[in-house]
Amino acid sequence: MAIRSPYRSVRGISAAVALLAIGAVGCSDVSDAVDSAKDGAKKVARQRSVFSLSIGDCYNPNSKGEGETMLVEIVPCDEAHAGQVVGEYKIEEEKKSYPGDEAIWAVADERCPAEAGKFTPDTWALPKGVEIFYYTPTKESWATGDRAVTCTYTKESGKFTGSLNAEAKSFKAEQTAFLKGSNGVYDALWANQPESDTVEDDLAGYKKQAKAVAAALDAHLAGLKGIEGTEVGKLRAQLTKTAEHWKKAANSADADAFYIAYDPAFTGLDPNKSVAARKELGLATTVPADEAEVWAS
């Protein structure tokens, strides 16, 4: 999933409603102008600093894509909106000097998906086009003591309606257990992605990733033991074999041995293999487009 990072700025963004000069115009024009003024006033009244956002807030950004921003429009979740706050945390950084954008974003890349998973466990049920965005401190706001990161699910284009954790509130224990384990596996896979494109250039990095995925699979399998169902049982058996391949990859003596183990290991995580079990558990069954693309290649 692509990560975007619109970030905070200490520079204020002024918001004002244009005063309408109503002269010799038709009644419909006057009515439209009044309605427009009311809409503008309503939007201004809903403006809130990004520093005061709370988990669960639904909002509309005042700008698109990456960049600096100070205000967003808070709206009721039952109204169409572009984003929702799904997590937050503070950077544990003792240094007085700003660690740099890349360092801040590296932590957010790891933490925000995990925080989002707590709020919306089933990412397969997310509206199409929703991705993780986050607001992080800038060099200027860092100097004022800002250490907060706000994680959101936001659509770059279009809007959606409703809270993204509405369904999660009614999940049964077995659904929650399945999602926790499954999410842990994919988080381990992507959070530990080596920087090098080839195993030969970073065997240690790839083995570290394999070790993390193997551990996450063991945790997932432990959670699946308490869940009944024919399809869940089939998935458990398949993932048991997959875990063994990841362990072999983690213990590879060289790149050739790693490649031999990695191919069935990665294939074993194909999300399509979990569709039947998800259906049996009453969870979303449409593989997200970005995940489908990865395993189709």
PDB file of C-alpha atoms in Angstrom:
ATOM      1  CA  MET A   1       0.000   0.000   0.000  1.00  0.00           C
ATOM      2  CA  ALA A   2       1.382   3.393  -0.920  1.00  0.00           C
ATOM      3  CA  ILE A   3       2.172   5.668   1.972  1.00  0.00           C
ATOM      4  CA  ARG A   4       1.690   9.388   1.685  1.00  0.00           C
ATOM      5  CA  SER A   5       2.715  11.961   4.235  1.00  0.00           C
ATOM      6  CA  PRO A   6       1.044  15.344   4.318  1.00  0.00           C
ATOM      7  CA  TYR A   7       2.621  17.035   7.286  1.00  0.00           C
ATOM      8  CA  ARG A   8       2.105  19.780   9.816  1.00  0.00           C
ATOM      9  CA  SER A   9       3.268  23.329   9.537  1.00  0.00           C
ATOM     10  CA  VAL A  10       3.470  26.080  12.116  1.00  0.00           C
ATOM     11  CA  ARG A  11       2.488  28.529   9.430  1.00  0.00           C
ATOM     12  CA  GLY A  12      -1.156  29.397   9.922  1.00  0.00           C
ATOM     13  CA  ILE A  13      -3.635  29.166   7.093  1.00  0.00           C
ATOM     14  CA  SER A  14      -6.233  31.854   7.265  1.00  0.00           C
ATOM     15  CA  ALA A  15      -9.804  30.946   6.425  1.00  0.00           C
ATOM     16  CA  ALA A  16     -12.339  33.603   5.518  1.00  0.00           C
ATOM     17  CA  VAL A  17     -15.760  33.801   3.967  1.00  0.00           C
ATOM     18  CA  ALA A  18     -15.970  36.216   1.071  1.00  0.00           C
ATOM     19  CA  LEU A  19     -18.526  38.946   1.619  1.00  0.00           C
ATOM     20  CA  LEU A  20     -21.053  38.889  -1.161  1.00  0.00           C
ATOM     21  CA  ALA A  21     -22.176  42.173  -2.666  1.00  0.00           C
ATOM     22  CA  ILE A  22     -25.731  41.559  -3.832  1.00  0.00           C
ATOM     23  CA  GLY A  23     -26.777  44.113  -6.413  1.00  0.00           C
ATOM     24  CA  ALA A  24     -29.210  44.035  -9.266  1.00  0.00           C
ATOM     25  CA  VAL A  25     -29.371  40.298  -9.819  1.00  0.00           C
ATOM     26  CA  GLY A  26     -32.200  37.833 -10.218  1.00  0.00           C
ATOM     27  CA  CYS A  27     -33.848  36.056  -7.270  1.00  0.00           C
ATOM     28  CA  SER A  28     -32.297  32.731  -8.161  1.00  0.00           C
ATOM     29  CA  ASP A  29     -28.855  34.327  -8.272  1.00  0.00           C
ATOM     30  CA  VAL A  30     -29.434  35.867  -4.858  1.00  0.00           C
ATOM     31  CA  SER A  31     -30.600  32.527  -3.498  1.00  0.00           C
ATOM     32  CA  ASP A  32     -27.547  30.753  -4.902  1.00  0.00           C
ATOM     33  CA  ALA A  33     -25.270  33.401  -3.473  1.00  0.00           C
ATOM     34  CA  VAL A  34     -26.870  33.111  -0.028  1.00  0.00           C
ATOM     35  CA  ASP A  35     -26.632  29.305  -0.105  1.00  0.00           C
ATOM     36  CA  SER A  36     -22.994  29.561  -1.140  1.00  0.00           C
ATOM     37  CA  ALA A  37     -22.303  31.984   1.701  1.00  0.00           C
ATOM     38  CA  LYS A  38     -23.979  29.636   4.183  1.00  0.00           C
ATOM     39  CA  ASP A  39     -21.928  26.699   2.930  1.00  0.00           C
ATOM     40  CA  GLY A  40     -18.759  28.744   3.203  1.00  0.00           C
ATOM     41  CA  ALA A  41     -19.600  29.864   6.737  1.00  0.00           C
ATOM     42  CA  LYS A  42     -20.372  26.271   7.714  1.00  0.00           C
ATOM     43  CA  LYS A  43     -17.014  25.092   6.385  1.00  0.00           C
ATOM     44  CA  VAL A  44     -15.133  27.819   8.220  1.00  0.00           C
ATOM     45  CA  ALA A  45     -16.924  26.969  11.461  1.00  0.00           C
ATOM     46  CA  ARG A  46     -15.769  23.382  11.095  1.00  0.00           C
ATOM     47  CA  GLN A  47     -12.092  24.218  10.661  1.00  0.00           C
ATOM     48  CA  ARG A  48      -9.824  22.657  13.262  1.00  0.00           C
ATOM     49  CA  SER A  49      -6.078  22.670  13.756  1.00  0.00           C
ATOM     50  CA  VAL A  50      -4.341  19.431  12.774  1.00  0.00           C
ATOM     51  CA  PHE A  51      -2.719  19.599  16.212  1.00  0.00           C
ATOM     52  CA  SER A  52      -6.089  18.942  17.877  1.00  0.00           C
ATOM     53  CA  LEU A  53      -7.309  15.979  15.823  1.00  0.00           C
ATOM     54  CA  SER A  54      -8.557  12.941  17.755  1.00  0.00           C
ATOM     55  CA  ILE A  55      -8.923   9.282  16.824  1.00  0.00           C
ATOM     56  CA  GLY A  56     -12.265   8.748  15.097  1.00  0.00           C
ATOM     57  CA  ASP A  57     -12.545  12.292  13.692  1.00  0.00           C
ATOM     58  CA  CYS A  58     -13.840  12.403  10.114  1.00  0.00           C
ATOM     59  CA  TYR A  59     -12.540  15.284   8.037  1.00  0.00           C
ATOM     60  CA  ASN A  60     -11.871  16.906   4.685  1.00  0.00           C
ATOM     61  CA  PRO A  61      -8.330  18.156   3.962  1.00  0.00           C
ATOM     62  CA  ASN A  62      -7.942  21.713   2.754  1.00  0.00           C
ATOM     63  CA  SER A  63      -5.229  20.623   0.339  1.00  0.00           C
ATOM     64  CA  LYS A  64      -4.497  17.507  -1.700  1.00  0.00           C
ATOM     65  CA  GLY A  65      -1.519  15.188  -1.609  1.00  0.00           C
ATOM     66  CA  GLU A  66       1.687  15.834   0.290  1.00  0.00           C
ATOM     67  CA  GLY A  67       2.588  19.232   1.673  1.00  0.00           C
ATOM     68  CA  GLU A  68       2.229  21.455   4.692  1.00  0.00           C
ATOM     69  CA  THR A  69      -1.116  22.193   6.248  1.00  0.00           C
ATOM     70  CA  MET A  70      -2.507  23.678   9.420  1.00  0.00           C
ATOM     71  CA  LEU A  71      -6.276  23.227   9.243  1.00  0.00           C
ATOM     72  CA  VAL A  72      -8.779  20.595   8.150  1.00  0.00           C
ATOM     73  CA  GLU A  73     -12.559  20.598   8.025  1.00  0.00           C
ATOM     74  CA  ILE A  74     -14.110  18.313  10.665  1.00  0.00           C
ATOM     75  CA  VAL A  75     -17.436  16.777   9.597  1.00  0.00           C
ATOM     76  CA  PRO A  76     -19.893  14.246  11.053  1.00  0.00           C
ATOM     77  CA  CYS A  77     -18.933  10.752   9.891  1.00  0.00           C
ATOM     78  CA  ASP A  78     -22.388  10.211   8.385  1.00  0.00           C
ATOM     79  CA  GLU A  79     -21.604  13.007   5.901  1.00  0.00           C
ATOM     80  CA  ALA A  80     -19.372  12.393   2.877  1.00  0.00           C
ATOM     81  CA  HIS A  81     -15.740  12.971   3.787  1.00  0.00           C
ATOM     82  CA  ALA A  82     -12.266  12.239   2.438  1.00  0.00           C
ATOM     83  CA  GLY A  83     -10.525  10.977   5.569  1.00  0.00           C
ATOM     84  CA  GLN A  84     -10.730   9.692   9.110  1.00  0.00           C
ATOM     85  CA  VAL A  85      -8.181   9.753  11.934  1.00  0.00           C
ATOM     86  CA  VAL A  86      -7.388   6.135  12.811  1.00  0.00           C
ATOM     87  CA  GLY A  87      -4.421   6.388  15.160  1.00  0.00           C
ATOM     88  CA  GLU A  88      -1.894   8.595  16.867  1.00  0.00           C
ATOM     89  CA  TYR A  89       1.365   8.331  18.780  1.00  0.00           C
ATOM     90  CA  LYS A  90       4.222  10.465  20.049  1.00  0.00           C
ATOM     91  CA  ILE A  91       7.766  10.173  18.763  1.00  0.00           C
ATOM     92  CA  GLU A  92      10.073   9.035  21.549  1.00  0.00           C
ATOM     93  CA  GLU A  93      12.936  11.302  20.689  1.00  0.00           C
ATOM     94  CA  GLU A  94      15.167  12.910  23.287  1.00  0.00           C
ATOM     95  CA  LYS A  95      17.263  14.895  20.839  1.00  0.00           C
ATOM     96  CA  LYS A  96      16.618  18.602  20.823  1.00  0.00           C
ATOM     97  CA  SER A  97      17.484  18.878  17.148  1.00  0.00           C
ATOM     98  CA  TYR A  98      15.029  17.767  14.460  1.00  0.00           C
ATOM     99  CA  PRO A  99      15.987  14.254  13.274  1.00  0.00           C
ATOM    100  CA  GLY A 100      14.976  15.019   9.690  1.00  0.00           C
ATOM    101  CA  ASP A 101      11.979  14.263   7.486  1.00  0.00           C
ATOM    102  CA  GLU A 102      13.226  10.854   6.382  1.00  0.00           C
ATOM    103  CA  ALA A 103      13.745   9.657   9.954  1.00  0.00           C
ATOM    104  CA  ILE A 104      10.296  10.874  10.990  1.00  0.00           C
ATOM    105  CA  TRP A 105       8.628   9.279   7.974  1.00  0.00           C
ATOM    106  CA  ALA A 106      10.464   5.983   8.470  1.00  0.00           C
ATOM    107  CA  VAL A 107       8.901   5.614  11.902  1.00  0.00           C
ATOM    108  CA  ALA A 108       5.476   6.660  10.606  1.00  0.00           C
ATOM    109  CA  ASP A 109       5.729   4.127   7.775  1.00  0.00           C
ATOM    110  CA  GLU A 110       6.009   1.422  10.408  1.00  0.00           C
ATOM    111  CA  ARG A 111       3.760   2.742  13.170  1.00  0.00           C
ATOM    112  CA  CYS A 112       0.786   4.116  11.238  1.00  0.00           C
ATOM    113  CA  PRO A 113      -0.199   0.839   9.541  1.00  0.00           C
ATOM    114  CA  ALA A 114      -0.105  -0.840  12.959  1.00  0.00           C
ATOM    115  CA  GLU A 115      -2.193   1.915  14.563  1.00  0.00           C
ATOM    116  CA  ALA A 116      -4.643   1.843  11.640  1.00  0.00           C
ATOM    117  CA  GLY A 117      -4.983  -1.911  12.067  1.00  0.00           C
ATOM    118  CA  LYS A 118      -6.226  -1.440  15.609  1.00  0.00           C
ATOM    119  CA  PHE A 119      -8.931   0.949  14.425  1.00  0.00           C
ATOM    120  CA  THR A 120      -9.903  -0.885  11.231  1.00  0.00           C
ATOM    121  CA  PRO A 121      -8.770  -4.516  11.504  1.00  0.00           C
ATOM    122  CA  ASP A 122     -10.180  -5.684   8.164  1.00  0.00           C
ATOM    123  CA  THR A 123      -8.373  -3.689   5.483  1.00  0.00           C
ATOM    124  CA  TRP A 124     -10.211  -5.691   2.816  1.00  0.00           C
ATOM    125  CA  ALA A 125     -13.407  -3.903   3.832  1.00  0.00           C
ATOM    126  CA  LEU A 126     -11.983  -0.402   3.305  1.00  0.00           C
ATOM    127  CA  PRO A 127     -13.599   1.820   0.646  1.00  0.00           C
ATOM    128  CA  LYS A 128     -11.797   1.685  -2.691  1.00  0.00           C
ATOM    129  CA  GLY A 129      -9.001   4.224  -2.970  1.00  0.00           C
ATOM    130  CA  VAL A 130      -8.495   4.740   0.776  1.00  0.00           C
ATOM    131  CA  GLU A 131      -4.815   4.820   1.748  1.00  0.00           C
ATOM    132  CA  ILE A 132      -2.739   5.636   4.799  1.00  0.00           C
ATOM    133  CA  PHE A 133      -1.741   9.266   5.186  1.00  0.00           C
ATOM    134  CA  TYR A 134      -0.139  10.870   8.211  1.00  0.00           C
ATOM    135  CA  TYR A 135       0.549  14.242   9.729  1.00  0.00           C
ATOM    136  CA  THR A 136       4.002  14.574  11.283  1.00  0.00           C
ATOM    137  CA  PRO A 137       6.005  17.401  12.869  1.00  0.00           C
ATOM    138  CA  THR A 138       8.039  19.775  10.720  1.00  0.00           C
ATOM    139  CA  LYS A 139      11.408  21.191  11.722  1.00  0.00           C
ATOM    140  CA  GLU A 140       9.663  24.349  12.910  1.00  0.00           C
ATOM    141  CA  SER A 141       6.966  22.643  14.969  1.00  0.00           C
ATOM    142  CA  TRP A 142       9.559  20.256  16.444  1.00  0.00           C
ATOM    143  CA  ALA A 143      11.298  23.273  17.955  1.00  0.00           C
ATOM    144  CA  THR A 144       8.068  24.136  19.790  1.00  0.00           C
ATOM    145  CA  GLY A 145       7.838  20.652  21.335  1.00  0.00           C
ATOM    146  CA  ASP A 146       5.656  18.937  18.735  1.00  0.00           C
ATOM    147  CA  ARG A 147       6.264  15.161  18.755  1.00  0.00           C
ATOM    148  CA  ALA A 148       2.795  13.910  17.723  1.00  0.00           C
ATOM    149  CA  VAL A 149       2.005  11.876  14.627  1.00  0.00           C
ATOM    150  CA  THR A 150      -1.597  11.561  13.452  1.00  0.00           C
ATOM    151  CA  CYS A 151      -2.393   8.540  11.280  1.00  0.00           C
ATOM    152  CA  THR A 152      -5.342   8.631   8.887  1.00  0.00           C
ATOM    153  CA  TYR A 153      -7.089   6.716   6.154  1.00  0.00           C
ATOM    154  CA  THR A 154      -7.731   9.215   3.366  1.00  0.00           C
ATOM    155  CA  LYS A 155      -8.873   9.206  -0.257  1.00  0.00           C
ATOM    156  CA  GLU A 156      -6.878  11.398  -2.621  1.00  0.00           C
ATOM    157  CA  SER A 157      -9.867  11.487  -4.956  1.00  0.00           C
ATOM    158  CA  GLY A 158     -13.526  11.243  -3.979  1.00  0.00           C
ATOM    159  CA  LYS A 159     -15.158  10.706  -0.609  1.00  0.00           C
ATOM    160  CA  PHE A 160     -16.800   7.986   1.475  1.00  0.00           C
ATOM    161  CA  THR A 161     -19.498   7.899   4.130  1.00  0.00           C
ATOM    162  CA  GLY A 162     -19.517   6.358   7.591  1.00  0.00           C
ATOM    163  CA  SER A 163     -16.885   5.490  10.188  1.00  0.00           C
ATOM    164  CA  LEU A 164     -14.226   2.988   9.157  1.00  0.00           C
ATOM    165  CA  ASN A 165     -14.440   1.098  12.444  1.00  0.00           C
ATOM    166  CA  ALA A 166     -18.232   0.706  12.546  1.00  0.00           C
ATOM    167  CA  GLU A 167     -18.053  -2.935  11.459  1.00  0.00           C
ATOM    168  CA  ALA A 168     -15.149  -3.735  13.771  1.00  0.00           C
ATOM    169  CA  LYS A 169     -17.284  -2.933  16.814  1.00  0.00           C
ATOM    170  CA  SER A 170     -19.457  -5.972  16.071  1.00  0.00           C
ATOM    171  CA  PHE A 171     -16.679  -8.462  15.256  1.00  0.00           C
ATOM    172  CA  LYS A 172     -16.812 -11.821  16.984  1.00  0.00           C
ATOM    173  CA  ALA A 173     -13.803 -13.194  18.856  1.00  0.00           C
ATOM    174  CA  GLU A 174     -12.822 -15.562  16.040  1.00  0.00           C
ATOM    175  CA  GLN A 175     -13.002 -12.782  13.455  1.00  0.00           C
ATOM    176  CA  THR A 176     -10.808 -10.523  15.580  1.00  0.00           C
ATOM    177  CA  ALA A 177      -8.308 -13.342  16.186  1.00  0.00           C
ATOM    178  CA  PHE A 178      -8.076 -14.135  12.477  1.00  0.00           C
ATOM    179  CA  LEU A 179      -7.551 -10.508  11.478  1.00  0.00           C
ATOM    180  CA  LYS A 180      -4.974  -9.865  14.191  1.00  0.00           C
ATOM    181  CA  GLY A 181      -2.887 -12.803  13.024  1.00  0.00           C
ATOM    182  CA  SER A 182      -3.291 -12.129   9.315  1.00  0.00           C
ATOM    183  CA  ASN A 183      -2.470  -8.438   9.663  1.00  0.00           C
ATOM    184  CA  GLY A 184       0.579  -9.315  11.733  1.00  0.00           C
ATOM    185  CA  VAL A 185       1.933 -11.499   8.946  1.00  0.00           C
ATOM    186  CA  TYR A 186       1.612  -8.855   6.227  1.00  0.00           C
ATOM    187  CA  ASP A 187       2.901  -6.127   8.547  1.00  0.00           C
ATOM    188  CA  ALA A 188       5.993  -8.257   9.183  1.00  0.00           C
ATOM    189  CA  LEU A 189       6.455  -8.786   5.455  1.00  0.00           C
ATOM    190  CA  TRP A 190       6.295  -5.141   4.417  1.00  0.00           C
ATOM    191  CA  ALA A 191       7.769  -3.469   7.515  1.00  0.00           C
ATOM    192  CA  ASN A 192      10.945  -5.549   7.113  1.00  0.00           C
ATOM    193  CA  GLN A 193      11.379  -5.056   3.375  1.00  0.00           C
ATOM    194  CA  PRO A 194      15.137  -4.893   2.589  1.00  0.00           C
ATOM    195  CA  GLU A 195      16.373  -1.833   0.744  1.00  0.00           C
ATOM    196  CA  SER A 196      18.309  -3.846  -1.837  1.00  0.00           C
ATOM    197  CA  ASP A 197      16.450  -5.369  -4.783  1.00  0.00           C
ATOM    198  CA  THR A 198      18.626  -8.467  -4.821  1.00  0.00           C
ATOM    199  CA  VAL A 199      19.311 -11.081  -2.171  1.00  0.00           C
ATOM    200  CA  GLU A 200      22.977 -11.244  -3.187  1.00  0.00           C
ATOM    201  CA  ASP A 201      23.449  -7.618  -2.109  1.00  0.00           C
ATOM    202  CA  ASP A 202      21.740  -8.013   1.263  1.00  0.00           C
ATOM    203  CA  LEU A 203      21.324 -11.628   2.314  1.00  0.00           C
ATOM    204  CA  ALA A 204      21.275 -10.642   5.984  1.00  0.00           C
ATOM    205  CA  GLY A 205      18.443  -8.183   5.380  1.00  0.00           C
ATOM    206  CA  TYR A 206      16.339 -10.732   3.532  1.00  0.00           C
ATOM    207  CA  LYS A 207      16.977 -13.364   6.194  1.00  0.00           C
ATOM    208  CA  LYS A 208      15.885 -10.852   8.841  1.00  0.00           C
ATOM    209  CA  GLN A 209      12.640 -10.289   6.951  1.00  0.00           C
ATOM    210  CA  ALA A 210      12.070 -14.034   6.625  1.00  0.00           C
ATOM    211  CA  LYS A 211      12.631 -14.520  10.350  1.00  0.00           C
ATOM    212  CA  ALA A 212      10.073 -11.805  11.161  1.00  0.00           C
ATOM    213  CA  VAL A 213       7.477 -13.290   8.795  1.00  0.00           C
ATOM    214  CA  ALA A 214       8.044 -16.793  10.175  1.00  0.00           C
ATOM    215  CA  ALA A 215       7.485 -15.532  13.728  1.00  0.00           C
ATOM    216  CA  ALA A 216       4.317 -13.710  12.663  1.00  0.00           C
ATOM    217  CA  LEU A 217       3.040 -16.858  10.947  1.00  0.00           C
ATOM    218  CA  ASP A 218       3.619 -18.888  14.104  1.00  0.00           C
ATOM    219  CA  ALA A 219       1.553 -16.333  16.042  1.00  0.00           C
ATOM    220  CA  HIS A 220      -1.164 -16.419  13.369  1.00  0.00           C
ATOM    221  CA  LEU A 221      -1.291 -20.220  13.438  1.00  0.00           C
ATOM    222  CA  ALA A 222      -1.567 -20.210  17.228  1.00  0.00           C
ATOM    223  CA  GLY A 223      -4.604 -17.925  16.927  1.00  0.00           C
ATOM    224  CA  LEU A 224      -6.190 -20.117  14.259  1.00  0.00           C
ATOM    225  CA  LYS A 225      -6.052 -23.209  16.485  1.00  0.00           C
ATOM    226  CA  GLY A 226      -9.064 -22.040  18.429  1.00  0.00           C
ATOM    227  CA  ILE A 227     -11.178 -21.312  15.356  1.00  0.00           C
ATOM    228  CA  GLU A 228     -13.441 -24.022  13.958  1.00  0.00           C
ATOM    229  CA  GLY A 229     -14.376 -24.431  10.296  1.00  0.00           C
ATOM    230  CA  THR A 230     -13.421 -26.554   7.319  1.00  0.00           C
ATOM    231  CA  GLU A 231     -11.914 -23.725   5.288  1.00  0.00           C
ATOM    232  CA  VAL A 232     -10.082 -22.299   8.287  1.00  0.00           C
ATOM    233  CA  GLY A 233      -8.605 -25.758   8.842  1.00  0.00           C
ATOM    234  CA  LYS A 234      -7.414 -25.913   5.230  1.00  0.00           C
ATOM    235  CA  LEU A 235      -5.839 -22.474   5.539  1.00  0.00           C
ATOM    236  CA  ARG A 236      -4.132 -23.492   8.779  1.00  0.00           C
ATOM    237  CA  ALA A 237      -2.573 -26.521   7.069  1.00  0.00           C
ATOM    238  CA  GLN A 238      -1.415 -24.449   4.110  1.00  0.00           C
ATOM    239  CA  LEU A 239       0.082 -21.722   6.316  1.00  0.00           C
ATOM    240  CA  THR A 240       1.886 -24.332   8.406  1.00  0.00           C
ATOM    241  CA  LYS A 241       3.786 -25.401   5.276  1.00  0.00           C
ATOM    242  CA  THR A 242       4.347 -21.765   4.336  1.00  0.00           C
ATOM    243  CA  ALA A 243       5.844 -21.018   7.753  1.00  0.00           C
ATOM    244  CA  GLU A 244       8.363 -23.820   7.257  1.00  0.00           C
ATOM    245  CA  HIS A 245       9.483 -22.287   3.966  1.00  0.00           C
ATOM    246  CA  TRP A 246       9.990 -18.901   5.649  1.00  0.00           C
ATOM    247  CA  LYS A 247      12.041 -20.566   8.407  1.00  0.00           C
ATOM    248  CA  LYS A 248      14.222 -22.239   5.784  1.00  0.00           C
ATOM    249  CA  ALA A 249      14.706 -18.876   4.099  1.00  0.00           C
ATOM    250  CA  ALA A 250      15.651 -17.314   7.429  1.00  0.00           C
ATOM    251  CA  ASN A 251      18.308 -19.976   7.971  1.00  0.00           C
ATOM    252  CA  SER A 252      19.699 -20.030   4.418  1.00  0.00           C
ATOM    253  CA  ALA A 253      23.438 -20.449   4.101  1.00  0.00           C
ATOM    254  CA  ASP A 254      23.636 -18.493   0.874  1.00  0.00           C
ATOM    255  CA  ALA A 255      21.566 -16.614  -1.725  1.00  0.00           C
ATOM    256  CA  ASP A 256      20.827 -19.719  -3.780  1.00  0.00           C
ATOM    257  CA  ALA A 257      19.350 -21.520  -0.787  1.00  0.00           C
ATOM    258  CA  PHE A 258      17.348 -18.434   0.066  1.00  0.00           C
ATOM    259  CA  TYR A 259      15.807 -18.221  -3.395  1.00  0.00           C
ATOM    260  CA  ILE A 260      14.798 -21.890  -3.292  1.00  0.00           C
ATOM    261  CA  ALA A 261      12.917 -21.378  -0.019  1.00  0.00           C
ATOM    262  CA  TYR A 262      11.603 -17.903  -0.779  1.00  0.00           C
ATOM    263  CA  ASP A 263       9.570 -18.745  -3.866  1.00  0.00           C
ATOM    264  CA  PRO A 264       7.097 -21.122  -2.113  1.00  0.00           C
ATOM    265  CA  ALA A 265       7.275 -18.961   1.021  1.00  0.00           C
ATOM    266  CA  PHE A 266       6.084 -15.829  -0.762  1.00  0.00           C
ATOM    267  CA  THR A 267       3.562 -17.699  -2.902  1.00  0.00           C
ATOM    268  CA  GLY A 268       2.121 -19.209   0.254  1.00  0.00           C
ATOM    269  CA  LEU A 269       1.118 -15.741   1.440  1.00  0.00           C
ATOM    270  CA  ASP A 270      -0.995 -15.044  -1.653  1.00  0.00           C
ATOM    271  CA  PRO A 271      -4.114 -13.401  -0.149  1.00  0.00           C
ATOM    272  CA  ASN A 272      -6.320 -15.307  -2.586  1.00  0.00           C
ATOM    273  CA  LYS A 273      -5.560 -18.432  -0.577  1.00  0.00           C
ATOM    274  CA  SER A 274      -7.419 -16.977   2.426  1.00  0.00           C
ATOM    275  CA  VAL A 275     -10.632 -15.959   0.612  1.00  0.00           C
ATOM    276  CA  ALA A 276     -12.520 -19.178   1.422  1.00  0.00           C
ATOM    277  CA  ALA A 277     -11.623 -18.975   5.122  1.00  0.00           C
ATOM    278  CA  ARG A 278     -12.636 -15.324   5.226  1.00  0.00           C
ATOM    279  CA  LYS A 279     -15.975 -16.168   3.671  1.00  0.00           C
ATOM    280  CA  GLU A 280     -16.499 -18.896   6.255  1.00  0.00           C
ATOM    281  CA  LEU A 281     -15.793 -16.381   9.016  1.00  0.00           C
ATOM    282  CA  GLY A 282     -18.084 -13.719   7.544  1.00  0.00           C
ATOM    283  CA  LEU A 283     -15.286 -11.299   6.637  1.00  0.00           C
ATOM    284  CA  ALA A 284     -14.713  -9.268   3.470  1.00  0.00           C
ATOM    285  CA  THR A 285     -13.636 -11.466   0.545  1.00  0.00           C
ATOM    286  CA  THR A 286     -12.469  -9.035  -2.131  1.00  0.00           C
ATOM    287  CA  VAL A 287      -8.683  -8.893  -2.277  1.00  0.00           C
ATOM    288  CA  PRO A 288      -7.536  -5.229  -2.277  1.00  0.00           C
ATOM    289  CA  ALA A 289      -6.315  -4.177  -5.707  1.00  0.00           C
ATOM    290  CA  ASP A 290      -2.787  -3.320  -4.574  1.00  0.00           C
ATOM    291  CA  GLU A 291      -2.333  -6.719  -2.923  1.00  0.00           C
ATOM    292  CA  ALA A 292      -3.826  -8.556  -5.881  1.00  0.00           C
ATOM    293  CA  GLU A 293      -1.365  -6.769  -8.165  1.00  0.00           C
ATOM    294  CA  VAL A 294       1.644  -7.799  -6.062  1.00  0.00           C
ATOM    295  CA  TRP A 295       0.839 -11.499  -6.181  1.00  0.00           C
ATOM    296  CA  ALA A 296      -0.276 -11.403  -9.809  1.00  0.00           C
ATOM    297  CA  SER A 297       3.152 -10.248 -10.951  1.00  0.00           C
TER     298      SER A 297
END
